[in-house]
């Protein structure tokens, strides 16, 4: 394995890991002659004639919910862009059934790999040359392999005190220890409290004398789950500088960054250049000069969760290790998913068309966020200061803090009791929410978890979304009126 400057961060077991030694082709020795047109009797790959599918036809949409309320006859009359995927042709720009449904390299199909590389180069090119990526089975798989590549039992990883806790469970299976970092939880918040992060690392041995110095920071800096905050580039630069000083890696989880929540997407036509240069938040990759950032991306939020496709970007030394882990575990991601995803993107117009789709998604989510946010800000529960609404700039979630202390009965309860009472009221009024304590890391964070996470994404339409918000507001009113 190639030694690179940050190789000391790799987990011990990976340092002696090698890809499978099994080889289906052994080259000729001693200058032996090789036939120009050999017949392959070596591979265990079924001939594509055994595949029971000859052609796939996909009718694609120009914008979300385009056909949601239309009848079948109305849909049939729409001029939808049709994608056809055939078994075999001689156009190397596409992925055909004969190729895409076959076994392939652990890094994924070369065409999708190249597309992902062009996407990263355009939007978030690392600030050094020796970078690479590997296609994964979604962001969760990417994070799992990052943790596997890095974590020895007893290693510590910093995480935002409120975060997507399944990732911390993922970390723990390798013996990693999640240590919470305080975040600012208010309408002006950018997430991690930079000064507290710096103090934590500068005084680590005094604050956590029994724990190893952190190996990495796991962070969701854009559309943070659950809070919804987005860190500015200046804040990211400050955090990067602190982490570089302490030789801490950055594991950047960014499933929500392409979903921009801004009224401009509602009021006018945002151009691709504006989307890229004005509205998209820049990844930590763009300020990374030492190769310490590993970024996990996914197609789940912009294409479909069931595709189970994503990729990890980072220094080639790390990516080679993650690719080796893939070759010894999951092998390649689903060829069927790669075939459909890539052909939809390519036949609809490639990278430009894919950016247009992301703009349309941002518009649809921005409409939902506006309905949600505006209703809550104008509500009685906000006027009475029962709640504090955190306006998100990216993503799928909106968090609402509940000021339990304003009610005489509620202020006597602990956080578990109050959240349980709130949950009961929500169920009574017919709305299901995520309680803050479920997304808190550590006892101190749980004590401060007086909030709920609400999603913009599941409702069938704006009417259903608005009804859900009204039911949530009624739940809060009911709770504060009776206190139980």
JSON list of C-alpha atoms in Angstrom, two decimals, residues 63-261:
[
{"chain": "A", "resi": 63, "resn": "UNK", "atom": "CA", "xyz": [-39.69, 18.67, -12.05]},
{"chain": "A", "resi": 64, "resn": "UNK", "atom": "CA", "xyz": [-40.86, 17.04, -8.80]},
{"chain": "A", "resi": 65, "resn": "UNK", "atom": "CA", "xyz": [-44.58, 16.16, -8.52]},
{"chain": "A", "resi": 66, "resn": "UNK", "atom": "CA", "xyz": [-45.09, 16.85, -12.24]},
{"chain": "A", "resi": 67, "resn": "UNK", "atom": "CA", "xyz": [-47.59, 13.99, -12.59]},
{"chain": "A", "resi": 68, "resn": "UNK", "atom": "CA", "xyz": [-48.76, 13.64, -8.98]},
{"chain": "A", "resi": 69, "resn": "UNK", "atom": "CA", "xyz": [-52.34, 14.84, -9.49]},
{"chain": "A", "resi": 70, "resn": "UNK", "atom": "CA", "xyz": [-52.81, 13.81, -13.11]},
{"chain": "A", "resi": 71, "resn": "UNK", "atom": "CA", "xyz": [-54.90, 10.93, -14.39]},
{"chain": "A", "resi": 72, "resn": "UNK", "atom": "CA", "xyz": [-53.33, 8.12, -16.37]},
{"chain": "A", "resi": 73, "resn": "UNK", "atom": "CA", "xyz": [-54.77, 9.59, -19.58]},
{"chain": "A", "resi": 74, "resn": "UNK", "atom": "CA", "xyz": [-53.30, 13.01, -18.79]},
{"chain": "A", "resi": 75, "resn": "UNK", "atom": "CA", "xyz": [-49.91, 11.46, -18.02]},
{"chain": "A", "resi": 76, "resn": "UNK", "atom": "CA", "xyz": [-50.01, 9.54, -21.31]},
{"chain": "A", "resi": 77, "resn": "UNK", "atom": "CA", "xyz": [-50.51, 12.84, -23.14]},
{"chain": "A", "resi": 78, "resn": "UNK", "atom": "CA", "xyz": [-47.51, 14.51, -21.52]},
{"chain": "A", "resi": 79, "resn": "UNK", "atom": "CA", "xyz": [-44.37, 14.92, -23.55]},
{"chain": "A", "resi": 80, "resn": "UNK", "atom": "CA", "xyz": [-42.13, 13.16, -21.03]},
{"chain": "A", "resi": 81, "resn": "UNK", "atom": "CA", "xyz": [-38.50, 12.53, -21.84]},
{"chain": "A", "resi": 82, "resn": "UNK", "atom": "CA", "xyz": [-38.14, 8.81, -22.53]},
{"chain": "A", "resi": 83, "resn": "UNK", "atom": "CA", "xyz": [-34.91, 6.97, -21.70]},
{"chain": "A", "resi": 84, "resn": "UNK", "atom": "CA", "xyz": [-34.23, 3.66, -23.40]},
{"chain": "A", "resi": 85, "resn": "UNK", "atom": "CA", "xyz": [-31.62, 1.23, -22.11]},
{"chain": "A", "resi": 86, "resn": "UNK", "atom": "CA", "xyz": [-30.92, -1.59, -24.54]},
{"chain": "A", "resi": 87, "resn": "UNK", "atom": "CA", "xyz": [-28.97, -4.78, -24.13]},
{"chain": "A", "resi": 88, "resn": "UNK", "atom": "CA", "xyz": [-25.99, -3.95, -26.29]},
{"chain": "A", "resi": 89, "resn": "UNK", "atom": "CA", "xyz": [-24.70, -1.22, -28.61]},
{"chain": "A", "resi": 90, "resn": "UNK", "atom": "CA", "xyz": [-21.34, 0.23, -29.51]},
{"chain": "A", "resi": 91, "resn": "UNK", "atom": "CA", "xyz": [-21.78, 3.59, -27.77]},
{"chain": "A", "resi": 92, "resn": "UNK", "atom": "CA", "xyz": [-19.29, 3.76, -24.92]},
{"chain": "A", "resi": 93, "resn": "UNK", "atom": "CA", "xyz": [-20.94, 6.93, -23.53]},
{"chain": "A", "resi": 94, "resn": "UNK", "atom": "CA", "xyz": [-23.82, 4.89, -22.10]},
{"chain": "A", "resi": 95, "resn": "UNK", "atom": "CA", "xyz": [-24.15, 1.86, -19.84]},
{"chain": "A", "resi": 96, "resn": "UNK", "atom": "CA", "xyz": [-25.94, -1.04, -21.52]},
{"chain": "A", "resi": 97, "resn": "UNK", "atom": "CA", "xyz": [-27.66, -4.01, -19.92]},
{"chain": "A", "resi": 98, "resn": "UNK", "atom": "CA", "xyz": [-24.94, -6.38, -21.11]},
{"chain": "A", "resi": 99, "resn": "UNK", "atom": "CA", "xyz": [-22.36, -4.32, -19.23]},
{"chain": "A", "resi": 100, "resn": "UNK", "atom": "CA", "xyz": [-24.27, -2.71, -16.37]},
{"chain": "A", "resi": 101, "resn": "UNK", "atom": "CA", "xyz": [-25.97, -5.92, -15.21]},
{"chain": "A", "resi": 102, "resn": "UNK", "atom": "CA", "xyz": [-22.63, -7.76, -15.13]},
{"chain": "A", "resi": 103, "resn": "UNK", "atom": "CA", "xyz": [-20.02, -8.02, -12.36]},
{"chain": "A", "resi": 104, "resn": "UNK", "atom": "CA", "xyz": [-17.86, -4.91, -12.22]},
{"chain": "A", "resi": 105, "resn": "UNK", "atom": "CA", "xyz": [-14.99, -3.31, -10.32]},
{"chain": "A", "resi": 106, "resn": "UNK", "atom": "CA", "xyz": [-15.45, -2.43, -6.61]},
{"chain": "A", "resi": 107, "resn": "UNK", "atom": "CA", "xyz": [-15.03, 1.25, -7.50]},
{"chain": "A", "resi": 108, "resn": "UNK", "atom": "CA", "xyz": [-18.17, 1.11, -9.68]},
{"chain": "A", "resi": 109, "resn": "UNK", "atom": "CA", "xyz": [-18.81, 1.42, -13.40]},
{"chain": "A", "resi": 110, "resn": "UNK", "atom": "CA", "xyz": [-16.25, 3.59, -15.14]},
{"chain": "A", "resi": 111, "resn": "UNK", "atom": "CA", "xyz": [-18.86, 5.85, -16.77]},
{"chain": "A", "resi": 112, "resn": "UNK", "atom": "CA", "xyz": [-20.56, 6.72, -13.46]},
{"chain": "A", "resi": 113, "resn": "UNK", "atom": "CA", "xyz": [-17.16, 7.05, -11.80]},
{"chain": "A", "resi": 114, "resn": "UNK", "atom": "CA", "xyz": [-16.13, 9.61, -14.44]},
{"chain": "A", "resi": 115, "resn": "UNK", "atom": "CA", "xyz": [-19.42, 11.47, -14.08]},
{"chain": "A", "resi": 116, "resn": "UNK", "atom": "CA", "xyz": [-18.98, 11.71, -10.32]},
{"chain": "A", "resi": 117, "resn": "UNK", "atom": "CA", "xyz": [-15.46, 12.98, -10.85]},
{"chain": "A", "resi": 118, "resn": "UNK", "atom": "CA", "xyz": [-16.70, 15.70, -13.21]},
{"chain": "A", "resi": 119, "resn": "UNK", "atom": "CA", "xyz": [-19.38, 16.66, -10.68]},
{"chain": "A", "resi": 120, "resn": "UNK", "atom": "CA", "xyz": [-16.83, 17.01, -7.87]},
{"chain": "A", "resi": 121, "resn": "UNK", "atom": "CA", "xyz": [-14.40, 18.87, -10.13]},
{"chain": "A", "resi": 122, "resn": "UNK", "atom": "CA", "xyz": [-17.07, 21.40, -11.06]},
{"chain": "A", "resi": 123, "resn": "UNK", "atom": "CA", "xyz": [-18.60, 21.93, -7.63]},
{"chain": "A", "resi": 124, "resn": "UNK", "atom": "CA", "xyz": [-16.16, 20.93, -4.89]},
{"chain": "A", "resi": 125, "resn": "UNK", "atom": "CA", "xyz": [-12.72, 20.19, -6.31]},
{"chain": "A", "resi": 126, "resn": "UNK", "atom": "CA", "xyz": [-10.23, 19.32, -3.55]},
{"chain": "A", "resi": 127, "resn": "UNK", "atom": "CA", "xyz": [-7.46, 21.84, -3.03]},
{"chain": "A", "resi": 128, "resn": "UNK", "atom": "CA", "xyz": [-4.74, 19.33, -3.98]},
{"chain": "A", "resi": 129, "resn": "UNK", "atom": "CA", "xyz": [-4.13, 16.96, -6.89]},
{"chain": "A", "resi": 130, "resn": "UNK", "atom": "CA", "xyz": [-3.86, 13.44, -5.45]},
{"chain": "A", "resi": 131, "resn": "UNK", "atom": "CA", "xyz": [-7.56, 12.85, -4.84]},
{"chain": "A", "resi": 132, "resn": "UNK", "atom": "CA", "xyz": [-9.94, 10.16, -5.96]},
{"chain": "A", "resi": 133, "resn": "UNK", "atom": "CA", "xyz": [-13.38, 8.72, -5.28]},
{"chain": "A", "resi": 134, "resn": "UNK", "atom": "CA", "xyz": [-15.10, 5.38, -4.94]},
{"chain": "A", "resi": 135, "resn": "UNK", "atom": "CA", "xyz": [-18.77, 4.63, -5.62]},
{"chain": "A", "resi": 136, "resn": "UNK", "atom": "CA", "xyz": [-20.63, 3.26, -2.59]},
{"chain": "A", "resi": 137, "resn": "UNK", "atom": "CA", "xyz": [-23.99, 1.79, -1.68]},
{"chain": "A", "resi": 138, "resn": "UNK", "atom": "CA", "xyz": [-25.21, 5.20, -0.49]},
{"chain": "A", "resi": 139, "resn": "UNK", "atom": "CA", "xyz": [-23.83, 7.55, 2.16]},
{"chain": "A", "resi": 140, "resn": "UNK", "atom": "CA", "xyz": [-24.40, 5.13, 5.06]},
{"chain": "A", "resi": 141, "resn": "UNK", "atom": "CA", "xyz": [-22.25, 2.52, 3.33]},
{"chain": "A", "resi": 142, "resn": "UNK", "atom": "CA", "xyz": [-19.63, 5.16, 2.58]},
{"chain": "A", "resi": 143, "resn": "UNK", "atom": "CA", "xyz": [-19.52, 6.26, 6.22]},
{"chain": "A", "resi": 144, "resn": "UNK", "atom": "CA", "xyz": [-19.38, 2.65, 7.39]},
{"chain": "A", "resi": 145, "resn": "UNK", "atom": "CA", "xyz": [-16.33, 2.04, 5.20]},
{"chain": "A", "resi": 146, "resn": "UNK", "atom": "CA", "xyz": [-14.69, 5.30, 6.31]},
{"chain": "A", "resi": 147, "resn": "UNK", "atom": "CA", "xyz": [-15.08, 4.29, 9.94]},
{"chain": "A", "resi": 148, "resn": "UNK", "atom": "CA", "xyz": [-13.81, 0.80, 9.15]},
{"chain": "A", "resi": 149, "resn": "UNK", "atom": "CA", "xyz": [-10.76, 2.27, 7.43]},
{"chain": "A", "resi": 150, "resn": "UNK", "atom": "CA", "xyz": [-9.93, 4.63, 10.29]},
{"chain": "A", "resi": 151, "resn": "UNK", "atom": "CA", "xyz": [-11.16, 3.37, 13.62]},
{"chain": "A", "resi": 152, "resn": "UNK", "atom": "CA", "xyz": [-9.33, 1.19, 16.10]},
{"chain": "A", "resi": 153, "resn": "UNK", "atom": "CA", "xyz": [-11.13, 0.15, 19.28]},
{"chain": "A", "resi": 154, "resn": "UNK", "atom": "CA", "xyz": [-10.91, 3.05, 21.72]},
{"chain": "A", "resi": 155, "resn": "UNK", "atom": "CA", "xyz": [-10.41, 5.76, 19.08]},
{"chain": "A", "resi": 156, "resn": "UNK", "atom": "CA", "xyz": [-12.46, 8.90, 19.61]},
{"chain": "A", "resi": 157, "resn": "UNK", "atom": "CA", "xyz": [-14.41, 10.84, 16.99]},
{"chain": "A", "resi": 158, "resn": "UNK", "atom": "CA", "xyz": [-15.87, 14.28, 17.60]},
{"chain": "A", "resi": 159, "resn": "UNK", "atom": "CA", "xyz": [-19.53, 14.70, 16.61]},
{"chain": "A", "resi": 160, "resn": "UNK", "atom": "CA", "xyz": [-22.00, 17.55, 16.84]},
{"chain": "A", "resi": 161, "resn": "UNK", "atom": "CA", "xyz": [-23.93, 17.14, 20.10]},
{"chain": "A", "resi": 162, "resn": "UNK", "atom": "CA", "xyz": [-27.13, 16.91, 18.06]},
{"chain": "A", "resi": 163, "resn": "UNK", "atom": "CA", "xyz": [-26.62, 14.77, 14.98]},
{"chain": "A", "resi": 164, "resn": "UNK", "atom": "CA", "xyz": [-27.88, 11.85, 12.92]},
{"chain": "A", "resi": 165, "resn": "UNK", "atom": "CA", "xyz": [-27.26, 9.34, 15.70]},
{"chain": "A", "resi": 166, "resn": "UNK", "atom": "CA", "xyz": [-27.34, 6.20, 13.50]},
{"chain": "A", "resi": 167, "resn": "UNK", "atom": "CA", "xyz": [-23.90, 7.34, 12.31]},
{"chain": "A", "resi": 168, "resn": "UNK", "atom": "CA", "xyz": [-22.63, 7.21, 15.90]},
{"chain": "A", "resi": 169, "resn": "UNK", "atom": "CA", "xyz": [-24.05, 3.69, 16.23]},
{"chain": "A", "resi": 170, "resn": "UNK", "atom": "CA", "xyz": [-22.15, 2.83, 13.05]},
{"chain": "A", "resi": 171, "resn": "UNK", "atom": "CA", "xyz": [-18.99, 4.22, 14.64]},
{"chain": "A", "resi": 172, "resn": "UNK", "atom": "CA", "xyz": [-19.47, 2.23, 17.84]},
{"chain": "A", "resi": 173, "resn": "UNK", "atom": "CA", "xyz": [-19.50, -1.13, 16.04]},
{"chain": "A", "resi": 174, "resn": "UNK", "atom": "CA", "xyz": [-15.77, -0.62, 15.37]},
{"chain": "A", "resi": 175, "resn": "UNK", "atom": "CA", "xyz": [-15.10, 0.31, 18.99]},
{"chain": "A", "resi": 176, "resn": "UNK", "atom": "CA", "xyz": [-15.08, 4.04, 18.27]},
{"chain": "A", "resi": 177, "resn": "UNK", "atom": "CA", "xyz": [-16.19, 6.52, 20.91]},
{"chain": "A", "resi": 178, "resn": "UNK", "atom": "CA", "xyz": [-18.34, 9.52, 19.93]},
{"chain": "A", "resi": 179, "resn": "UNK", "atom": "CA", "xyz": [-17.50, 12.67, 21.88]},
{"chain": "A", "resi": 180, "resn": "UNK", "atom": "CA", "xyz": [-20.04, 15.52, 21.51]},
{"chain": "A", "resi": 181, "resn": "UNK", "atom": "CA", "xyz": [-19.02, 19.05, 20.48]},
{"chain": "A", "resi": 182, "resn": "UNK", "atom": "CA", "xyz": [-21.32, 21.92, 21.55]},
{"chain": "A", "resi": 183, "resn": "UNK", "atom": "CA", "xyz": [-23.37, 23.57, 18.83]},
{"chain": "A", "resi": 184, "resn": "UNK", "atom": "CA", "xyz": [-25.12, 26.92, 18.76]},
{"chain": "A", "resi": 185, "resn": "UNK", "atom": "CA", "xyz": [-28.84, 26.24, 18.62]},
{"chain": "A", "resi": 186, "resn": "UNK", "atom": "CA", "xyz": [-30.56, 29.45, 17.59]},
{"chain": "A", "resi": 187, "resn": "UNK", "atom": "CA", "xyz": [-31.79, 31.27, 14.48]},
{"chain": "A", "resi": 188, "resn": "UNK", "atom": "CA", "xyz": [-28.33, 32.74, 13.75]},
{"chain": "A", "resi": 189, "resn": "UNK", "atom": "CA", "xyz": [-26.49, 29.49, 14.34]},
{"chain": "A", "resi": 190, "resn": "UNK", "atom": "CA", "xyz": [-23.95, 28.02, 11.95]},
{"chain": "A", "resi": 191, "resn": "UNK", "atom": "CA", "xyz": [-23.71, 24.78, 13.87]},
{"chain": "A", "resi": 192, "resn": "UNK", "atom": "CA", "xyz": [-20.51, 23.94, 15.76]},
{"chain": "A", "resi": 193, "resn": "UNK", "atom": "CA", "xyz": [-19.41, 26.50, 18.36]},
{"chain": "A", "resi": 194, "resn": "UNK", "atom": "CA", "xyz": [-15.91, 27.21, 17.08]},
{"chain": "A", "resi": 195, "resn": "UNK", "atom": "CA", "xyz": [-14.47, 28.61, 20.32]},
{"chain": "A", "resi": 196, "resn": "UNK", "atom": "CA", "xyz": [-15.72, 25.64, 22.33]},
{"chain": "A", "resi": 197, "resn": "UNK", "atom": "CA", "xyz": [-14.29, 23.23, 19.75]},
{"chain": "A", "resi": 198, "resn": "UNK", "atom": "CA", "xyz": [-10.92, 24.96, 20.02]},
{"chain": "A", "resi": 199, "resn": "UNK", "atom": "CA", "xyz": [-11.02, 24.91, 23.82]},
{"chain": "A", "resi": 200, "resn": "UNK", "atom": "CA", "xyz": [-11.94, 21.23, 23.81]},
{"chain": "A", "resi": 201, "resn": "UNK", "atom": "CA", "xyz": [-8.97, 20.25, 21.66]},
{"chain": "A", "resi": 202, "resn": "UNK", "atom": "CA", "xyz": [-6.48, 22.62, 23.32]},
{"chain": "A", "resi": 203, "resn": "UNK", "atom": "CA", "xyz": [-7.37, 21.19, 26.73]},
{"chain": "A", "resi": 204, "resn": "UNK", "atom": "CA", "xyz": [-8.22, 17.64, 25.75]},
{"chain": "A", "resi": 205, "resn": "UNK", "atom": "CA", "xyz": [-6.03, 15.85, 28.29]},
{"chain": "A", "resi": 206, "resn": "UNK", "atom": "CA", "xyz": [-7.57, 17.85, 31.13]},
{"chain": "A", "resi": 207, "resn": "UNK", "atom": "CA", "xyz": [-11.19, 17.54, 29.92]},
{"chain": "A", "resi": 208, "resn": "UNK", "atom": "CA", "xyz": [-10.98, 13.89, 28.83]},
{"chain": "A", "resi": 209, "resn": "UNK", "atom": "CA", "xyz": [-7.93, 12.42, 30.57]},
{"chain": "A", "resi": 210, "resn": "UNK", "atom": "CA", "xyz": [-9.02, 8.83, 29.91]},
{"chain": "A", "resi": 211, "resn": "UNK", "atom": "CA", "xyz": [-9.68, 9.22, 26.19]},
{"chain": "A", "resi": 212, "resn": "UNK", "atom": "CA", "xyz": [-7.35, 9.29, 23.21]},
{"chain": "A", "resi": 213, "resn": "UNK", "atom": "CA", "xyz": [-6.99, 12.53, 21.28]},
{"chain": "A", "resi": 214, "resn": "UNK", "atom": "CA", "xyz": [-9.68, 12.58, 18.55]},
{"chain": "A", "resi": 215, "resn": "UNK", "atom": "CA", "xyz": [-8.87, 10.98, 15.24]},
{"chain": "A", "resi": 216, "resn": "UNK", "atom": "CA", "xyz": [-11.63, 12.76, 13.31]},
{"chain": "A", "resi": 217, "resn": "UNK", "atom": "CA", "xyz": [-14.59, 15.11, 13.39]},
{"chain": "A", "resi": 218, "resn": "UNK", "atom": "CA", "xyz": [-17.81, 13.72, 11.94]},
{"chain": "A", "resi": 219, "resn": "UNK", "atom": "CA", "xyz": [-19.92, 16.65, 10.79]},
{"chain": "A", "resi": 220, "resn": "UNK", "atom": "CA", "xyz": [-22.99, 17.51, 8.71]},
{"chain": "A", "resi": 221, "resn": "UNK", "atom": "CA", "xyz": [-22.12, 21.14, 7.91]},
{"chain": "A", "resi": 222, "resn": "UNK", "atom": "CA", "xyz": [-24.84, 21.81, 5.32]},
{"chain": "A", "resi": 223, "resn": "UNK", "atom": "CA", "xyz": [-28.51, 21.42, 6.23]},
{"chain": "A", "resi": 224, "resn": "UNK", "atom": "CA", "xyz": [-27.39, 19.86, 9.49]},
{"chain": "A", "resi": 225, "resn": "UNK", "atom": "CA", "xyz": [-29.52, 16.95, 10.65]},
{"chain": "A", "resi": 226, "resn": "UNK", "atom": "CA", "xyz": [-31.43, 17.60, 12.89]},
{"chain": "A", "resi": 227, "resn": "UNK", "atom": "CA", "xyz": [-30.96, 21.34, 13.42]},
{"chain": "A", "resi": 228, "resn": "UNK", "atom": "CA", "xyz": [-31.00, 22.46, 9.78]},
{"chain": "A", "resi": 229, "resn": "UNK", "atom": "CA", "xyz": [-28.09, 24.90, 10.12]},
{"chain": "A", "resi": 230, "resn": "UNK", "atom": "CA", "xyz": [-25.47, 25.56, 7.43]},
{"chain": "A", "resi": 231, "resn": "UNK", "atom": "CA", "xyz": [-21.92, 26.67, 8.21]},
{"chain": "A", "resi": 232, "resn": "UNK", "atom": "CA", "xyz": [-20.46, 29.54, 6.21]},
{"chain": "A", "resi": 233, "resn": "UNK", "atom": "CA", "xyz": [-17.18, 29.09, 4.35]},
{"chain": "A", "resi": 234, "resn": "UNK", "atom": "CA", "xyz": [-15.47, 31.36, 6.89]},
{"chain": "A", "resi": 235, "resn": "UNK", "atom": "CA", "xyz": [-16.63, 29.17, 9.75]},
{"chain": "A", "resi": 236, "resn": "UNK", "atom": "CA", "xyz": [-15.44, 26.07, 7.90]},
{"chain": "A", "resi": 237, "resn": "UNK", "atom": "CA", "xyz": [-12.03, 27.66, 7.40]},
{"chain": "A", "resi": 238, "resn": "UNK", "atom": "CA", "xyz": [-11.75, 28.33, 11.15]},
{"chain": "A", "resi": 239, "resn": "UNK", "atom": "CA", "xyz": [-12.76, 24.77, 12.00]},
{"chain": "A", "resi": 240, "resn": "UNK", "atom": "CA", "xyz": [-10.37, 23.33, 9.41]},
{"chain": "A", "resi": 241, "resn": "UNK", "atom": "CA", "xyz": [-7.47, 25.37, 10.79]},
{"chain": "A", "resi": 242, "resn": "UNK", "atom": "CA", "xyz": [-8.16, 24.15, 14.34]},
{"chain": "A", "resi": 243, "resn": "UNK", "atom": "CA", "xyz": [-8.42, 20.53, 13.25]},
{"chain": "A", "resi": 244, "resn": "UNK", "atom": "CA", "xyz": [-5.29, 20.71, 11.11]},
{"chain": "A", "resi": 245, "resn": "UNK", "atom": "CA", "xyz": [-3.39, 22.10, 14.11]},
{"chain": "A", "resi": 246, "resn": "UNK", "atom": "CA", "xyz": [-4.42, 19.05, 16.13]},
{"chain": "A", "resi": 247, "resn": "UNK", "atom": "CA", "xyz": [-4.04, 16.56, 13.23]},
{"chain": "A", "resi": 248, "resn": "UNK", "atom": "CA", "xyz": [-7.75, 15.67, 13.24]},
{"chain": "A", "resi": 249, "resn": "UNK", "atom": "CA", "xyz": [-9.45, 14.39, 10.09]},
{"chain": "A", "resi": 250, "resn": "UNK", "atom": "CA", "xyz": [-12.82, 15.68, 8.84]},
{"chain": "A", "resi": 251, "resn": "UNK", "atom": "CA", "xyz": [-15.55, 13.23, 7.86]},
{"chain": "A", "resi": 252, "resn": "UNK", "atom": "CA", "xyz": [-18.00, 15.41, 5.95]},
{"chain": "A", "resi": 253, "resn": "UNK", "atom": "CA", "xyz": [-21.45, 13.88, 5.58]},
{"chain": "A", "resi": 254, "resn": "UNK", "atom": "CA", "xyz": [-23.38, 15.90, 2.98]},
{"chain": "A", "resi": 255, "resn": "UNK", "atom": "CA", "xyz": [-26.66, 14.30, 1.88]},
{"chain": "A", "resi": 256, "resn": "UNK", "atom": "CA", "xyz": [-28.53, 17.63, 1.89]},
{"chain": "A", "resi": 257, "resn": "UNK", "atom": "CA", "xyz": [-26.14, 20.19, 0.40]},
{"chain": "A", "resi": 258, "resn": "UNK", "atom": "CA", "xyz": [-27.71, 20.22, -3.07]},
{"chain": "A", "resi": 259, "resn": "UNK", "atom": "CA", "xyz": [-31.15, 21.07, -1.63]},
{"chain": "A", "resi": 260, "resn": "UNK", "atom": "CA", "xyz": [-31.06, 24.85, -1.24]},
{"chain": "A", "resi": 261, "resn": "UNK", "atom": "CA", "xyz": [-33.89, 26.53, 0.69]}
]
